[in-house]
Coordinates of C-alpha atoms in Angstrom, one line a residue:
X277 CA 28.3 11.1 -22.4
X278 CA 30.7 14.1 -21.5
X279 CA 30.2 16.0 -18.0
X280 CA 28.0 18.8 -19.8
X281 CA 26.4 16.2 -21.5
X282 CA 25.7 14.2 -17.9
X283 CA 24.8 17.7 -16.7
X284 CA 22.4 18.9 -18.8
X285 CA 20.6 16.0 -19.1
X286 CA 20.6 15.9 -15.1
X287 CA 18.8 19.2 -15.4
X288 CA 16.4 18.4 -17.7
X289 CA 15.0 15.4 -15.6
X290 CA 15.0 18.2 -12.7
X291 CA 13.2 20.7 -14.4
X292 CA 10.7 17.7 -15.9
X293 CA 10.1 16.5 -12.3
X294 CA 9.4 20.5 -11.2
X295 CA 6.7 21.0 -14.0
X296 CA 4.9 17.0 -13.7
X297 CA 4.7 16.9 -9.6
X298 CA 2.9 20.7 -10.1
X299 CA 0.7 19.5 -12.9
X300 CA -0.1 16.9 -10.7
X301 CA -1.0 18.5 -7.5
X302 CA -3.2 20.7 -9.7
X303 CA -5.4 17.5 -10.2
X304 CA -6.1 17.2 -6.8
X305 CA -6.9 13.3 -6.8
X306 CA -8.5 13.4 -3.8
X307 CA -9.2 10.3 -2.2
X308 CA -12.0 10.4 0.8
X309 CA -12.0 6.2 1.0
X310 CA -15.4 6.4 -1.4
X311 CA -15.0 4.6 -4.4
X312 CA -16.2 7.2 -6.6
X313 CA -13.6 10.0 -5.0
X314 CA -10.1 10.2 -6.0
X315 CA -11.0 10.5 -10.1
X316 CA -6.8 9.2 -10.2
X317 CA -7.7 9.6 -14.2
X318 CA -6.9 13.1 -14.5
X319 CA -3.3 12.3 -13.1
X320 CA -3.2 9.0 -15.5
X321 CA -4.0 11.1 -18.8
X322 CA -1.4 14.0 -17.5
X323 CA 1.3 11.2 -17.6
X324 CA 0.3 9.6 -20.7
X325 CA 0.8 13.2 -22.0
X326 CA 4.1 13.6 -20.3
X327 CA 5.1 10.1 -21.4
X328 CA 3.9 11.5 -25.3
X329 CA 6.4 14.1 -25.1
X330 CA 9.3 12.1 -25.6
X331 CA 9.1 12.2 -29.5
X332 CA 9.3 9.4 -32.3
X333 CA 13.1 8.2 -32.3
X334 CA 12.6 7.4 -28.5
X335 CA 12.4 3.4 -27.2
X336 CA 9.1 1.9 -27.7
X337 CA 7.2 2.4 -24.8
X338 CA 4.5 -0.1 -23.5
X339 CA 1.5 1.9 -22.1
X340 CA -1.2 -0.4 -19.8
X341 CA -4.4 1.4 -18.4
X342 CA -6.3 -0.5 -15.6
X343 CA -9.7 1.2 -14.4
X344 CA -11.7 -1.3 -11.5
X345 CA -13.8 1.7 -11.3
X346 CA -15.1 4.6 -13.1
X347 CA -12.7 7.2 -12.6
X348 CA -10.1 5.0 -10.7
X349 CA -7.1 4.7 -13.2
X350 CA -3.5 2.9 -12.5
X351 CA -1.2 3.5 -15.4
X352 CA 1.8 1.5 -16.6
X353 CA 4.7 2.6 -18.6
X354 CA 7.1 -0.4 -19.5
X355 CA 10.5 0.0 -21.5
X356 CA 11.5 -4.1 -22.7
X357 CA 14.9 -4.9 -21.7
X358 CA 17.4 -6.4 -24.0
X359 CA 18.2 -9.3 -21.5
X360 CA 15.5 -11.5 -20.4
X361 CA 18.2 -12.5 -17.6
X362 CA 18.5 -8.9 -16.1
X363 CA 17.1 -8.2 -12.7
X364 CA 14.3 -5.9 -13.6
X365 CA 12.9 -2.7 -11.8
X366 CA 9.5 -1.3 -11.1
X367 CA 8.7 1.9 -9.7
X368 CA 5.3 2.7 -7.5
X369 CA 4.1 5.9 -7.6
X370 CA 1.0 6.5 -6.4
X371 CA -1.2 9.8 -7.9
X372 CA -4.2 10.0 -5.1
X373 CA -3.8 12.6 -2.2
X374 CA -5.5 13.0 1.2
X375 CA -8.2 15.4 1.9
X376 CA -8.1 19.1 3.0
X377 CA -9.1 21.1 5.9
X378 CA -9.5 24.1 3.6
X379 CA -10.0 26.7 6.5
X380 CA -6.1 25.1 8.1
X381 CA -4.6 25.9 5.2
X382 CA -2.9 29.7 4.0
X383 CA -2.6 28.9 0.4
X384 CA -4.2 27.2 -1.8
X385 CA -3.9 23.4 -1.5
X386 CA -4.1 22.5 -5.1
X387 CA -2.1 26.0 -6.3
X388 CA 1.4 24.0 -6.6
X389 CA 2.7 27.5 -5.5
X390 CA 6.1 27.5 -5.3
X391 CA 7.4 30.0 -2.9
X392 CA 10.6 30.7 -0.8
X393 CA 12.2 27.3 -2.2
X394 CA 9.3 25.6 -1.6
X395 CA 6.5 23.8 -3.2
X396 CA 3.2 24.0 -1.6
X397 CA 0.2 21.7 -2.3
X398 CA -1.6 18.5 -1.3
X399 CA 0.0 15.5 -2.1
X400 CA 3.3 17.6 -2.5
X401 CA 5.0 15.4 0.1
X402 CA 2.6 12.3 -0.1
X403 CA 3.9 11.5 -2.7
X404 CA 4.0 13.3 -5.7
X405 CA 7.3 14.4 -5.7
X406 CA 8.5 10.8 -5.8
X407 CA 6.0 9.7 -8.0
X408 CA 6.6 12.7 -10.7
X409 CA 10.5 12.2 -10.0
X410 CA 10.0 8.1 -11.3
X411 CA 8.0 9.0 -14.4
X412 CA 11.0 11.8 -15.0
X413 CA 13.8 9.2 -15.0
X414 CA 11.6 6.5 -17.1
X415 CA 10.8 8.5 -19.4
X416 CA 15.1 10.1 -19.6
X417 CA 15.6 6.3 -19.8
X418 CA 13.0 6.5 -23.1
X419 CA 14.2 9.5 -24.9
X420 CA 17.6 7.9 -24.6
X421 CA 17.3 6.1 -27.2
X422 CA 19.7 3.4 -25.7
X423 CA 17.4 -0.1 -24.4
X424 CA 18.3 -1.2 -20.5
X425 CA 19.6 -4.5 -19.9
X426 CA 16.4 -5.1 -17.7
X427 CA 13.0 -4.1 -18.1
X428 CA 12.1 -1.0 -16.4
X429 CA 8.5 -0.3 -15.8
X430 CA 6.5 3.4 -13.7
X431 CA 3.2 2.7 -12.7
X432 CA 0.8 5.9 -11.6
X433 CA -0.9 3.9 -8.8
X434 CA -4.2 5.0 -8.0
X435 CA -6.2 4.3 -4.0
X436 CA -2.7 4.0 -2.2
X437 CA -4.4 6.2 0.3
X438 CA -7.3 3.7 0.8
X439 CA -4.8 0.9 1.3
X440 CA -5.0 0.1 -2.6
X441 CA -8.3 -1.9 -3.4
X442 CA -8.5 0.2 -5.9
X443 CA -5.0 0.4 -7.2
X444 CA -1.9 -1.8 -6.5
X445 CA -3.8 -4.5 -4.3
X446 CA -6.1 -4.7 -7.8
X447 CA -3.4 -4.9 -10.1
X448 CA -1.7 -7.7 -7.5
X449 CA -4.7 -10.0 -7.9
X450 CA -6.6 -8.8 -11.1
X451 CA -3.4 -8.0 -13.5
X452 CA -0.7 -9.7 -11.6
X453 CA 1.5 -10.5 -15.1
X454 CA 0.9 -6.8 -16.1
X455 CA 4.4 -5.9 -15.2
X456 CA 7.5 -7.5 -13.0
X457 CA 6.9 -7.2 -8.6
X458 CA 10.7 -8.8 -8.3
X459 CA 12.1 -5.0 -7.7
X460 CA 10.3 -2.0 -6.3
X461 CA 10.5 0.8 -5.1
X462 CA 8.2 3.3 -4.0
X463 CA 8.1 5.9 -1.0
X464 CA 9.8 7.2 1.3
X465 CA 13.5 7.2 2.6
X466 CA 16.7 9.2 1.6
X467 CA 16.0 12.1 5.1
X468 CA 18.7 12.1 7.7
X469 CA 19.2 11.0 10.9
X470 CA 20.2 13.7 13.8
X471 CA 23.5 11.7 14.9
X472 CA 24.4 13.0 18.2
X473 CA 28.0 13.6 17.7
X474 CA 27.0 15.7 14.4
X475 CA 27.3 13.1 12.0
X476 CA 25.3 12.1 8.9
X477 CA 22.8 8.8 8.5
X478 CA 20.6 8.4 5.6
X479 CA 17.4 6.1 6.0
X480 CA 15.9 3.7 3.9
X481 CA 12.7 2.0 4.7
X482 CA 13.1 -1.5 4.4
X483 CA 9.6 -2.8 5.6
X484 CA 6.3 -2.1 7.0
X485 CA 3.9 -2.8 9.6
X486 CA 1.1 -4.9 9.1
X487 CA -2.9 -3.6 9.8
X488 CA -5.0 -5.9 12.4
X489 CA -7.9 -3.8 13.1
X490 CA -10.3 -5.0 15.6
X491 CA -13.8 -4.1 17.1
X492 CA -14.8 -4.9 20.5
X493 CA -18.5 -5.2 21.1
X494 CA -19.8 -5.5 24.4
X495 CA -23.4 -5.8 25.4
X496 CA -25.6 -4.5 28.4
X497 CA -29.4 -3.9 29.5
X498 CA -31.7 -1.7 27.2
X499 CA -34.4 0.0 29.1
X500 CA -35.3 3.9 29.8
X501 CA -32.7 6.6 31.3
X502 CA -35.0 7.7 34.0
X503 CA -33.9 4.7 35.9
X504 CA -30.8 3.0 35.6
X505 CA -30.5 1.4 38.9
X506 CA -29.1 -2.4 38.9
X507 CA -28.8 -1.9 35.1
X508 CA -25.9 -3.8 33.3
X509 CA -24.5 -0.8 31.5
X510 CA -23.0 -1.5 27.7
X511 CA -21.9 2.4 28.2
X512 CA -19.6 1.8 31.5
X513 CA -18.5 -1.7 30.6
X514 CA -16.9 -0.1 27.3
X515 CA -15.3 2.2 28.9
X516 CA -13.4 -0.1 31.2
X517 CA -12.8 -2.2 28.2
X518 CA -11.1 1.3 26.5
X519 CA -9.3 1.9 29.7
X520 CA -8.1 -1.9 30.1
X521 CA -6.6 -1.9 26.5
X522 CA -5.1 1.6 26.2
X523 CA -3.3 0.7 29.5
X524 CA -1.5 -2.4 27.3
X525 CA 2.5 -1.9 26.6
X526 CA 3.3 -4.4 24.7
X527 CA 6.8 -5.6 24.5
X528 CA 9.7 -3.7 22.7
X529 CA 11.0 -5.5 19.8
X530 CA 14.2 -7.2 19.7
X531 CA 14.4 -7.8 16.4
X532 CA 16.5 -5.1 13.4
X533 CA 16.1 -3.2 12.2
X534 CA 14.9 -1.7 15.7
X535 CA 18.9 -2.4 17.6
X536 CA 20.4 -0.9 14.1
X537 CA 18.0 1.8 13.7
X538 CA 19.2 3.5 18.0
X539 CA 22.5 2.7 17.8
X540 CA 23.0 4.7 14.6
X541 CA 22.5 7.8 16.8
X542 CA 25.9 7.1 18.7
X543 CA 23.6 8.0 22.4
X544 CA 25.9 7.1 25.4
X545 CA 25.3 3.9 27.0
X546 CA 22.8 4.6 29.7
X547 CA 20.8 6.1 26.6
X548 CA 21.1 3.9 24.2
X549 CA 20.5 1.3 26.6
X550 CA 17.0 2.6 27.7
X551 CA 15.9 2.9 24.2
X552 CA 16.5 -1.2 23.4
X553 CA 14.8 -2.2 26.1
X554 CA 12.4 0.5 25.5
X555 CA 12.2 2.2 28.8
X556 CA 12.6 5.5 27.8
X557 CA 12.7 7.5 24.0
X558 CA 12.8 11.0 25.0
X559 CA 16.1 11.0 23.7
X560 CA 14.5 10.9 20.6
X561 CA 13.2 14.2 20.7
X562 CA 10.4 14.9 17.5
X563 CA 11.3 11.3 16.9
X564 CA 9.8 9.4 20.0
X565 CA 6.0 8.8 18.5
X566 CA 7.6 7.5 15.2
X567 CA 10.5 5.0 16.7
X568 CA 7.9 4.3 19.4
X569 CA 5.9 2.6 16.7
X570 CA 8.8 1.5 14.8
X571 CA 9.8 -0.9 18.1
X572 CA 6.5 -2.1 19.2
X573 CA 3.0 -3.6 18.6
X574 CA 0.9 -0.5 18.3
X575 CA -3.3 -0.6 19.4
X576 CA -4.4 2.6 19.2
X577 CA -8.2 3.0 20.4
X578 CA -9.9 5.3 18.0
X579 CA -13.7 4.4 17.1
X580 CA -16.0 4.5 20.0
X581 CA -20.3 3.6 19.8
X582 CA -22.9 3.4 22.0
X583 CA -26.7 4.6 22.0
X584 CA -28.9 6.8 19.9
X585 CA -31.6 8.7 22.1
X586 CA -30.4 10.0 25.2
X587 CA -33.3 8.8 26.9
X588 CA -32.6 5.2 26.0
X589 CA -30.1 3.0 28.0
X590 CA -27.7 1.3 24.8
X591 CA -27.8 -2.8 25.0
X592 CA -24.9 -2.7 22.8
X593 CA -21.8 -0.5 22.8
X594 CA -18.2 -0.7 20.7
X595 CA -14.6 -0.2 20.1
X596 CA -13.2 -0.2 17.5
X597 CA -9.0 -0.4 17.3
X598 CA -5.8 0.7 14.9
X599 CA -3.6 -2.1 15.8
X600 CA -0.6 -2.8 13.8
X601 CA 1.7 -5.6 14.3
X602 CA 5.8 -5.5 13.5
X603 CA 7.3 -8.5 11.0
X604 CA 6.7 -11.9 12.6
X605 CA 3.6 -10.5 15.0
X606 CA 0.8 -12.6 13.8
X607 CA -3.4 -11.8 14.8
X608 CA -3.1 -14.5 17.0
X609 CA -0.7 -12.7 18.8
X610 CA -3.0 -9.7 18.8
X611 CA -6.0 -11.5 19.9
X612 CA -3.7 -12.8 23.0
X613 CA -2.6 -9.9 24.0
X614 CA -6.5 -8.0 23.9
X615 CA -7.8 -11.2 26.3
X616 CA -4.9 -11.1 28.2
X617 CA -5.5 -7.1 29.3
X618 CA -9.4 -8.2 29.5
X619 CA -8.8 -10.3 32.1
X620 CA -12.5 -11.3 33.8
X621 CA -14.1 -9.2 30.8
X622 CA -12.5 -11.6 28.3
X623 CA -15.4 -13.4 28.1
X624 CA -18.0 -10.4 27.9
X625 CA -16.2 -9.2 24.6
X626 CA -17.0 -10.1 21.0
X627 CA -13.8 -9.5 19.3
X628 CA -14.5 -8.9 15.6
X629 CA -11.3 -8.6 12.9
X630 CA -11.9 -5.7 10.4
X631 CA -8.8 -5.0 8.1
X632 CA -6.1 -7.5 8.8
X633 CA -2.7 -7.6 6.8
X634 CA 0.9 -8.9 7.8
X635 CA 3.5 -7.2 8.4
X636 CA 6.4 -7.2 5.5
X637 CA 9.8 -6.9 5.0
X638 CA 12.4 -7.1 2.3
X639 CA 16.2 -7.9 3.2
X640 CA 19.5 -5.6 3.7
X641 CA 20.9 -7.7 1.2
X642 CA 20.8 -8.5 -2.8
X643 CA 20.8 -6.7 -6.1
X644 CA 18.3 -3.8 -5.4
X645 CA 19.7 -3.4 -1.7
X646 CA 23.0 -2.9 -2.8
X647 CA 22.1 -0.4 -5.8
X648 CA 20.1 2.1 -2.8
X649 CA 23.3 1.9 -0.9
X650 CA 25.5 3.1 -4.1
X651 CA 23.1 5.4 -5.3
X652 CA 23.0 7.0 -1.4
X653 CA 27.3 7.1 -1.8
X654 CA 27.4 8.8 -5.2
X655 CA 25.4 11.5 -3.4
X656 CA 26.2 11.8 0.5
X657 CA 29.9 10.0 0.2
X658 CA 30.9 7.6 3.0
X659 CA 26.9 8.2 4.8
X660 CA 26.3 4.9 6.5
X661 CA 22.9 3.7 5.5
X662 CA 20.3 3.1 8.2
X663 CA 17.3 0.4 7.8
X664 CA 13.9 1.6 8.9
X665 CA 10.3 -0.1 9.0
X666 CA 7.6 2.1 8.5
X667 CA 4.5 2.7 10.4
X668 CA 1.7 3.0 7.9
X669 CA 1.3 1.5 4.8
X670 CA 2.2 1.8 1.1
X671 CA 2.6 -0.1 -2.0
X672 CA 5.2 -2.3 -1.7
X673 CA 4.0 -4.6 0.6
X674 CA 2.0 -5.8 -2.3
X675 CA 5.4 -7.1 -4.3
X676 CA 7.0 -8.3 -0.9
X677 CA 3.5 -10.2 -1.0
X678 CA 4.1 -11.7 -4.2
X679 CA 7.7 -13.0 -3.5
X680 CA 9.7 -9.3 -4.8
X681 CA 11.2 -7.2 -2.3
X682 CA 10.8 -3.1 -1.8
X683 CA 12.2 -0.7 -0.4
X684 CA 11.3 3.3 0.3
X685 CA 13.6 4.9 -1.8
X686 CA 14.2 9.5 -2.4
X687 CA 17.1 11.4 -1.3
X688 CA 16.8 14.9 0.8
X689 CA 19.2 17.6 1.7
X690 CA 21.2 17.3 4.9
X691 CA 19.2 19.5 7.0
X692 CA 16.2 17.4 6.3
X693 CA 15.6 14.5 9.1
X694 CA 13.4 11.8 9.1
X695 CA 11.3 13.6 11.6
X696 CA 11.2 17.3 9.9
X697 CA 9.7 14.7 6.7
X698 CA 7.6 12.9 8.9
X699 CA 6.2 15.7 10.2
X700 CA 4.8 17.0 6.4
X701 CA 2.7 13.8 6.2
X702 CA -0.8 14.8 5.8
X703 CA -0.5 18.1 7.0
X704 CA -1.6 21.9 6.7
X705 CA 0.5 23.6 4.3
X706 CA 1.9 20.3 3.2
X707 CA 4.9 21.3 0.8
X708 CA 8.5 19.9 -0.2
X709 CA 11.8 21.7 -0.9
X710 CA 12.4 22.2 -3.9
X711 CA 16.1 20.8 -2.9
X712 CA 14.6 17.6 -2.3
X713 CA 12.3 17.4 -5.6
X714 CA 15.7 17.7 -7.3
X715 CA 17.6 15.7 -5.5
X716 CA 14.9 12.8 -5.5
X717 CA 14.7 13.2 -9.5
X718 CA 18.6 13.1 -9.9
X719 CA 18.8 9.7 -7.3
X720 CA 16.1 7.8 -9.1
X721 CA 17.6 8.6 -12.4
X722 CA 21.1 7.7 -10.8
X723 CA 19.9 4.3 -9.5
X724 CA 17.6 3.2 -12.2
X725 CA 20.8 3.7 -14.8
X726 CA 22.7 1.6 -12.5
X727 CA 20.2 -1.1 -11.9
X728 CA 18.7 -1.8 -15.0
X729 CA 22.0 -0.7 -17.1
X730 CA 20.3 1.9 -19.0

């Protein structure tokens, strides 16, 4: 292929990304954590379509619908590599969007208005972009015409919002041979670091913390309002417990990629210093809250019960916890840590496990690794590359799960930092350059040429 050729075709999967990440904030798969919300089969027959489009002299491709509910569609596209040696490659999109605060927002959140270089929607960010930018560079793949040495595969994950029971945790344990969890990818990576001494650092997201929700119930004297006197009050003993556990710090992490991850700033000494033993991150700026939770054990109290009538001392009152441990944290270690803050309430608490997942992480090493790191150089030349480990959820821990590894792969311009991206996560006005959408959809059809040897 010439440099027009190259070119062109490099626009094309642009312009394709453009129109399929606005068709698909249209749909507005909005998932509330029912099971009947979300309706992620509007988004599954819009990429079917897309898919369709390619024409009749294209490579076969292998289309695999999975719905565990009504309405709840995941959707597979597979393209058969030639050698069943080649290290394979499986992209994670997911198609489902958070809810709206209509009255927040100043344009329409399911418009996909595209103004001032800008894209504006629900989901536009979160992760659409990515998601429409992967079917873009399967499909270029496809309408080749020329077979990849490994099997490439896009799956249009419904429920990634929900933590996946509906989507890629389904297709782990319902439809686990459906297609390959060896190499994934999925969001979100590719923003810049603001390197004190002006320099560039591009992250990728190499891991991701784990969930070990907890609820604390605590239990008192029922009996009327009008006379509390000598009472043992549920109400006041759960709000020492609240004030005992939001006063825990847990200890920084010593592990990477946390030591990588500050001194790829280039602070001074003293700085840098107070950030690995985590005394201090307002050097980090916009950054602090994020690397905060990046370097620690997180509990975050944010559910709190007690009582119905006012007139009616509660006999029972709860807490209920967002806790979220780094790699190698296991609930045992949580449960340790809640007693140990108790101290003589320890034995007053019920301590009840709600969602509980491990932490995961894939290595800065191997095949897939390597091809991010390339992919990052053909773009941003000479750019060291800087792990991360994210602090919610996505996908991919589902492959690392399953013995793959994953990483958070899309490329942004330079001005865009991880926090400026951050900071678009589930927000008002949520929107993404339109810099980025073609940037992201020219990296994934970079790497997945180079990986799979399409």
């Amino acid at each position: 292929m010439d440099s027009r050729s190259a070119s062109d075709a490099r626009s094309s999967v642009a312009s394709a990304t453009i129109t399929l990440l606005k068709d698909l904030i249209r749909n507005a798969c909005v998932n509330d954590l029912t099971p009947d919300s979300g309706q992620e089969v509007r988004s599954a027959n819009t990429l079917e379509a897309f898919f369709a489009e390619v024409g009749d002299t294209a490579l076969p491709v292998k289309v695999q619908r999975f719905e565990p509910h009504p309405g709840r569609v995941s959707v597979a596209f597979t393209i058969e590599g030639t050698d069943p040696d080649a290290e394979p490659l499986t992209l994670l999109g997911h198609t489902d969007v958070v809810p709206v605060d209509e009255a927040k927002w100043t344009r329409g959140p399911f418009g996909a208005e595209e103004d001032g270089g800008r894209i504006y929607g629900r989901g536009a960010t979160d992760m659409l972009y990515i998601t429409a930018a992967m079917a873009a560079a399967v499909r270029d793949v496809a309408a080749s015409g020329v077979a990849p040495r490994g099997t490439l595969t896009f799956v249009g994950c419904a429920d990634e919002e929900a933590r996946g029971g509906l989507g890629a945790g389904w297709l782990a344990e319902h439809a686990p041979d459906a297609f390959s969890w060896k190499n994934c990818l999925s969001e979100e990576g590719g923003s810049h670091l603001p390197v004190t001494d002006g320099s560039d650092a591009l992250i990728v997201v190499i891991g991701e913390k784990g969930a070990g929700q907890r609820r604390l119930t605590v239990h008192g004297d029922a009996g009327h309002g009008s006379a509390p006197h000598g009472r043992n009050l549920a109400v006041a003993k759960i709000a020492e417990v609240a004030r005992r556990i939001a006063a825990i710090e847990p200890n920084v992490s010593r592990d990477e990629p946390w030591p990588g991850y500050v001194r790829a700033f280039k602070f001074d000494p003293v700085t840098e210093q107070s950030l690995l033993d985590g005394s201090s991150y307002d050097a980090l700026g916009p950054l602090k809250r994020y690397s905060h939770a990046m370097s620690h054990l997180t509990i975050a109290p944010t559910v709190l019960r007690a009582g119905q009538a006012i007139n009616v001392l509660p006999s029972t009152a709860w807490l209920e916890m967002d806790c979220r441990p780094l790699p190698g944290q296991t609930q045992a270690d949580i449960d340790a840590l809640l007693r140990e803050a108790l101290g003589d309430l320890a034995d007053e608490v019920e301590i009840t496990h709600l969602i509980t997942e491990d932490a995961t992480v894939s290595p800065t090493s191997g095949p897939l690794y390597e091809a991010i790191v390339a992919t990052f150089n053909e773009f941003f030349p000479g750019v060291p590359v800087v792990p991360t480990l994210a602090a919610g959820g996505s996908d991919l821990r589902f492959g690392r799960r399953k013995g793959g590894v994953g990483y958070g792969f899309a490329l942004h311009g330079r001005n865009q930092t991880l926090g400026s991206v951050l900071d678009l996560l589930h927000t008002h006005d949520e929107y993404v350059e339109v810099e980025d959408v073609k940037l992201t959809a020219h990296a994934y059809r970079a790497l997945v040429r180079r990986f799979v040897g399409a």
